[in-house]
PDB file of C-alpha atoms in Angstrom:
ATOM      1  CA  UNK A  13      96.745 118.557  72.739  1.00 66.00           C
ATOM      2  CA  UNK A  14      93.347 119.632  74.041  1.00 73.00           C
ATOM      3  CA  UNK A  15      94.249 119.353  77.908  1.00 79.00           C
ATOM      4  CA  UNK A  16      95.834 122.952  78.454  1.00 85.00           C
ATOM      5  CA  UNK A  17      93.137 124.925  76.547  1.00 87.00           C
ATOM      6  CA  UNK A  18      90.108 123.001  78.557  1.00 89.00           C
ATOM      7  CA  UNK A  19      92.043 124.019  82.072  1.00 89.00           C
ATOM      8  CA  UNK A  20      92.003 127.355  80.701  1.00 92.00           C
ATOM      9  CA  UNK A  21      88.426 126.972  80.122  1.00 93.00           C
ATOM     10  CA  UNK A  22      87.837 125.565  83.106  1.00 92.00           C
ATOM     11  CA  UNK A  23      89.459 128.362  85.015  1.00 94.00           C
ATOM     12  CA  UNK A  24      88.061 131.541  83.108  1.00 95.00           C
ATOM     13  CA  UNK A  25      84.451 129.910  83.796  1.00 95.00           C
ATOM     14  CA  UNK A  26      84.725 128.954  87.438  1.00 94.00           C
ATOM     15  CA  UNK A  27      86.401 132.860  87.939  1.00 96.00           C
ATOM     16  CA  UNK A  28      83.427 133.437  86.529  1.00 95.00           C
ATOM     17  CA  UNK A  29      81.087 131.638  88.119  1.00 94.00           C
ATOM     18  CA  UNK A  30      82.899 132.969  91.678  1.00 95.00           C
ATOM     19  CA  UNK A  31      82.078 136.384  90.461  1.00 96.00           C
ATOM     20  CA  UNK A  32      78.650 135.530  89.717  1.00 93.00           C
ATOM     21  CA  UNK A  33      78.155 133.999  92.376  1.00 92.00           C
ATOM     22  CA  UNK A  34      78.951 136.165  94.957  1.00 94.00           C
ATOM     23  CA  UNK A  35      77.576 138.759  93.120  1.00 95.00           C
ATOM     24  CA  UNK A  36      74.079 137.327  93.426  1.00 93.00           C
ATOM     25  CA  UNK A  37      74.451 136.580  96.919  1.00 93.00           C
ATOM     26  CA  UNK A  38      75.413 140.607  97.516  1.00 93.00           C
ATOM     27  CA  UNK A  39      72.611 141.386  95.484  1.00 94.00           C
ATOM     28  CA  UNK A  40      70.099 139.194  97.196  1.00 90.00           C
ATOM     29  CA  UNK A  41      71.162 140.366 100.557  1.00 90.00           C
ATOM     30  CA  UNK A  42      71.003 144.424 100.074  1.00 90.00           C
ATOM     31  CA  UNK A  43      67.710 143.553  98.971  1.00 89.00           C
ATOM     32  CA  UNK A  44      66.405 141.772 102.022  1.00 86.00           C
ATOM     33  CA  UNK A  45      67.903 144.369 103.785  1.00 85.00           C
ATOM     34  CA  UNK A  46      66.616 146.853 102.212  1.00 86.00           C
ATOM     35  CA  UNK A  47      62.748 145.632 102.241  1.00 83.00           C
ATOM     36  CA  UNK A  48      63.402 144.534 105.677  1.00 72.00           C
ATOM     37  CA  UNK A  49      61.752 141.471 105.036  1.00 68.00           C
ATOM     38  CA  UNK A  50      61.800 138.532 107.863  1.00 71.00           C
ATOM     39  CA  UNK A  51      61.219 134.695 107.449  1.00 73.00           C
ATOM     40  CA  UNK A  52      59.180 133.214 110.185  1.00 79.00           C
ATOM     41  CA  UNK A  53      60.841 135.940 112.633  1.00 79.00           C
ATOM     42  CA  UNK A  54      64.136 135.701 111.605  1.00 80.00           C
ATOM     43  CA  UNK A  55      66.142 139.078 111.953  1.00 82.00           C
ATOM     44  CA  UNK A  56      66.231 141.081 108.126  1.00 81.00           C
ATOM     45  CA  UNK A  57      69.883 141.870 109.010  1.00 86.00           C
ATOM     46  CA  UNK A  58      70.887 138.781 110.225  1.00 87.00           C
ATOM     47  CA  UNK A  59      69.468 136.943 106.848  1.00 87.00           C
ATOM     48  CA  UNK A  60      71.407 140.046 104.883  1.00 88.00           C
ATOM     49  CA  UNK A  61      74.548 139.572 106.667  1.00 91.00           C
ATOM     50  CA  UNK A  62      74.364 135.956 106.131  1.00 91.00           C
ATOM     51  CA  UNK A  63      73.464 135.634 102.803  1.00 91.00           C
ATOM     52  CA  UNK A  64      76.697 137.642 101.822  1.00 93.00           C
ATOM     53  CA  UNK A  65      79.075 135.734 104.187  1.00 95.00           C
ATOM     54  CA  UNK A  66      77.107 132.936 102.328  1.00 94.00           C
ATOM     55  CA  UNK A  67      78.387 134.620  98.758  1.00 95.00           C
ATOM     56  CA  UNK A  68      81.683 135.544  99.882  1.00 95.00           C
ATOM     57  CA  UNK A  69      83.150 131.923 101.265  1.00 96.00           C
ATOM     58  CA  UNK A  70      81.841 129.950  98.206  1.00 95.00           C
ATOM     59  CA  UNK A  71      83.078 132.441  95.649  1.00 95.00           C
ATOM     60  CA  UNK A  72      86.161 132.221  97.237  1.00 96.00           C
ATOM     61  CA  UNK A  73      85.561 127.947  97.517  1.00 96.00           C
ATOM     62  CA  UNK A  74      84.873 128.835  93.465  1.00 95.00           C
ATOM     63  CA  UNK A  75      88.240 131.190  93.423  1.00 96.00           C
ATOM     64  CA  UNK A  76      90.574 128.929  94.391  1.00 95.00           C
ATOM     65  CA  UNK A  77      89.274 125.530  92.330  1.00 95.00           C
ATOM     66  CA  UNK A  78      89.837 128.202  89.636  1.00 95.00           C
ATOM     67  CA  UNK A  79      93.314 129.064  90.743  1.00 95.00           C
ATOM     68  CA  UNK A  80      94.254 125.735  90.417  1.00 93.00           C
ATOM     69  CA  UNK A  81      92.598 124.894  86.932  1.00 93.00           C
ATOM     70  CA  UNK A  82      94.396 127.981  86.014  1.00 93.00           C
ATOM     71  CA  UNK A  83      97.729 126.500  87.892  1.00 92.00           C
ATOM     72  CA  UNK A  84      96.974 122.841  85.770  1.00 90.00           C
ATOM     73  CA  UNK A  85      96.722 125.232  82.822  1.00 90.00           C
ATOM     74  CA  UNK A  86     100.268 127.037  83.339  1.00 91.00           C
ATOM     75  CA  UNK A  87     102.369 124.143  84.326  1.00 87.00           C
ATOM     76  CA  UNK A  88     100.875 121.721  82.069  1.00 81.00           C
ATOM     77  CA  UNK A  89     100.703 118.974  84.884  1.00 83.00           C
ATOM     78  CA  UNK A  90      97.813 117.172  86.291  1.00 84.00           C
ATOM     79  CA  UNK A  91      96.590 118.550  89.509  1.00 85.00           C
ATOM     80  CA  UNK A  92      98.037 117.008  92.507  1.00 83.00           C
ATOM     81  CA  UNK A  93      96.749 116.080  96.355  1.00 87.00           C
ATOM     82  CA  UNK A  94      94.779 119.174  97.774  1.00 91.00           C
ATOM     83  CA  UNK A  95      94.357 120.341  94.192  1.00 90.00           C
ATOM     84  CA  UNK A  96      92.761 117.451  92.826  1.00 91.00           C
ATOM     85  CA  UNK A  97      90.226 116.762  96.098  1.00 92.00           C
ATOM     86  CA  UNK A  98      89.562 120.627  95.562  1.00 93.00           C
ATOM     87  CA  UNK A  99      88.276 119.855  91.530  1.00 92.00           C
ATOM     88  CA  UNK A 100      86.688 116.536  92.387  1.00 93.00           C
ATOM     89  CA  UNK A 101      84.771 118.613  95.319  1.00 94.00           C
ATOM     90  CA  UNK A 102      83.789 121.290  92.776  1.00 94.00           C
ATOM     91  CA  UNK A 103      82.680 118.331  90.067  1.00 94.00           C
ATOM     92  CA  UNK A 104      80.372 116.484  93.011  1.00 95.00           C
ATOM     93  CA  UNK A 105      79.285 120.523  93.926  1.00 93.00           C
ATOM     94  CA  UNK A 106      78.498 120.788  90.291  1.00 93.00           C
ATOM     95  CA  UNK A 107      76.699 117.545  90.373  1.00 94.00           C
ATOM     96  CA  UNK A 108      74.655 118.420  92.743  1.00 93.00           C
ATOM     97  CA  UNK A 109      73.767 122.246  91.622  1.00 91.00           C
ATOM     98  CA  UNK A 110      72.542 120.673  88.727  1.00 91.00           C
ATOM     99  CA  UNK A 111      70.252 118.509  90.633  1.00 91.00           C
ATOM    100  CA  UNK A 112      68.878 121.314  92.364  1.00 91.00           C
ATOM    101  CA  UNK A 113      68.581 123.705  89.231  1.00 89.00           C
ATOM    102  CA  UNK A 114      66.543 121.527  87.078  1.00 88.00           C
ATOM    103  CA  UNK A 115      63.568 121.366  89.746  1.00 87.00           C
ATOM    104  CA  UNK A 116      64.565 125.068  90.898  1.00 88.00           C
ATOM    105  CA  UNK A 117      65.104 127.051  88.472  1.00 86.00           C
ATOM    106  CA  UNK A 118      64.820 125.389  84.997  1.00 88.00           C
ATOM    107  CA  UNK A 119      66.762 123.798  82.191  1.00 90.00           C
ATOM    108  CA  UNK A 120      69.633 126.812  81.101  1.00 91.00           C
ATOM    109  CA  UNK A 121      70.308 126.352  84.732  1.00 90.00           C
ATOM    110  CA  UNK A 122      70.879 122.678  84.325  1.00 92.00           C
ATOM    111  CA  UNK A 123      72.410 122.786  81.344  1.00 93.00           C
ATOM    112  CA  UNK A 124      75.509 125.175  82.353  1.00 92.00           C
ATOM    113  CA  UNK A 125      75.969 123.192  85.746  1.00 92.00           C
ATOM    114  CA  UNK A 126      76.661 120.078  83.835  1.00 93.00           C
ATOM    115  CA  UNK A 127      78.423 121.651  81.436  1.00 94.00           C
ATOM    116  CA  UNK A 128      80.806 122.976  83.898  1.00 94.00           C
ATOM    117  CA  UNK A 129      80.842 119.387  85.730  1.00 94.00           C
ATOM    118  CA  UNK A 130      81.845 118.273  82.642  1.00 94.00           C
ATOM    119  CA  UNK A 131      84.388 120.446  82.026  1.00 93.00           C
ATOM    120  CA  UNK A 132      86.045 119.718  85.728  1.00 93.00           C
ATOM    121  CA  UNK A 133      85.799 115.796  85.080  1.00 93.00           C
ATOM    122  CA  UNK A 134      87.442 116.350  81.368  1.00 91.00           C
ATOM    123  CA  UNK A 135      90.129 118.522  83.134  1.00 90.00           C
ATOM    124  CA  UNK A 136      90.703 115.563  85.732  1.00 89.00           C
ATOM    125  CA  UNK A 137      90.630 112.778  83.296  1.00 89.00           C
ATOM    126  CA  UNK A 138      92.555 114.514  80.444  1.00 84.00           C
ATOM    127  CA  UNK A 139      95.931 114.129  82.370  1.00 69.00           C
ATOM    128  CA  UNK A 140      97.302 110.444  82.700  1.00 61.00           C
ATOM    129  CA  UNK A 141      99.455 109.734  85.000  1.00 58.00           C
ATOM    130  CA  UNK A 142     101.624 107.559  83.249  1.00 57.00           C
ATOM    131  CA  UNK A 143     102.082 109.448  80.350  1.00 54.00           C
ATOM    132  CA  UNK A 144     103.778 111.981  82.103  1.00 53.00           C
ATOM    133  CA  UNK A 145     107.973 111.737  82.734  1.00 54.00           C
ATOM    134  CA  UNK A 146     109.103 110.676  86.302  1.00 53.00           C
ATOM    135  CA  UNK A 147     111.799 111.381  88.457  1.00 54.00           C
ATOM    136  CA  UNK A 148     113.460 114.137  85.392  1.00 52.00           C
ATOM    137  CA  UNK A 149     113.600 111.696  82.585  1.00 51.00           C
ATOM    138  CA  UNK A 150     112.923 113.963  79.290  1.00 50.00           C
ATOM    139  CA  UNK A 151     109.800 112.947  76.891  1.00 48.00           C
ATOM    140  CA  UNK A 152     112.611 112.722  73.842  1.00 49.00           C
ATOM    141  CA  UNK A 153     114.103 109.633  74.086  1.00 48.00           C
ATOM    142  CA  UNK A 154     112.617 106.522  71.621  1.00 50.00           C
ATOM    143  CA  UNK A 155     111.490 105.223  74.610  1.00 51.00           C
ATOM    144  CA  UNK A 156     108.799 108.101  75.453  1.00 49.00           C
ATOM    145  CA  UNK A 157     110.461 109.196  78.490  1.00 49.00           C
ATOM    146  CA  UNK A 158     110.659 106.128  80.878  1.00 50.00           C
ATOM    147  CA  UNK A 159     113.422 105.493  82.658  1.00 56.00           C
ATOM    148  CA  UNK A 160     116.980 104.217  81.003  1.00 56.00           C
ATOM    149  CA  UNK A 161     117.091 100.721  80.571  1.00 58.00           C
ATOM    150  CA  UNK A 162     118.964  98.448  82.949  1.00 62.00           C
ATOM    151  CA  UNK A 163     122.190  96.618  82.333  1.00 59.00           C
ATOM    152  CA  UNK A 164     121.893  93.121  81.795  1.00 60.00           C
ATOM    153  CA  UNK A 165     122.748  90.801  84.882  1.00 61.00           C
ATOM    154  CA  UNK A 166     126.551  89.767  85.250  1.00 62.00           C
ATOM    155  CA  UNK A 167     126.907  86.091  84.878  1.00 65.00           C
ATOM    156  CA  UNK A 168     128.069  84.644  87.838  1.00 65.00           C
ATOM    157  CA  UNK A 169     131.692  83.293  88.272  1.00 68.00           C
ATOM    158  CA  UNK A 170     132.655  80.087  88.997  1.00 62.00           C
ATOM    159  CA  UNK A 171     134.177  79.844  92.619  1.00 60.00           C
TER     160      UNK A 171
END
């Protein structure tokens, strides 16, 4: 089926984009510090510092919403509890980057944010959970996996 190879997707993209990202964030804080540049009298190191603490937390936010596409991927499962309010947090993030982007920096921006949104919500939608076998019950029986069928009720004895 398609839902394994879009977690994959999903997770080589958002390791990735939390490479990327924090990446940039490095980048544009050696260069304040370097140029020693200062915003309305704000300290240049303090802005440099930030800006990679600022790179480091949400590639590591980006990380580990890839870690568990890439944990959806391997175990062929839907994501569960913190998982799942960790991709729907990344989707909204997405959502919202997008926003930004289009007035910020320009259409390719906008484009691969809601790409990647749309990638998260296909990874989140993709796995039903009703189609998946409960309590151990194996997916080969004619009955698709549910559970065994009961016995019909004893008819009651005369007392």
């Amino acid at each position: 089926m398609v839902r394994r190879p879009v977690a994959w997707v999903v997770a080589v993209v958002l390791f990735a984009e939390a490479l990327g990202f924090a990446a940039v964030n490095w980048l544009l804080g050696e260069v304040v510090h370097r140029q020693r540049m200062s915003l309305a009298g704000l300290d240049s190191n303090m802005m440099s510092t930030s800006s990679k603490i600022a790179g480091v937390v949400f590639g590591l936010y980006l990380a580990l919403c890839a870690l568990v596409a890439l944990l959806v991927a391997v175990r062929g499962r839907r994501p569960a509890g913190f998982g799942r309010g960790l991709l729907v947090s990344a989707a909204v993030v997405h959502a919202l980057l997008g926003a930004f982007a289009w007035g910020l920096v320009g259409w390719a921006a906008f484009l691969f944010m809601i790409v990647v949104l749309a990638l998260i919500v296909l990874l989140l939608m993709t796995y039903d959970p009703q189609a998946e076998p409960r309590d151990g019950a194996s997916a080969g029986g004619p009955q698709g996996g549910g559970p065994a069928p009961a016995a019909p009720p004893a008819e009651p004895t005369a007392p």
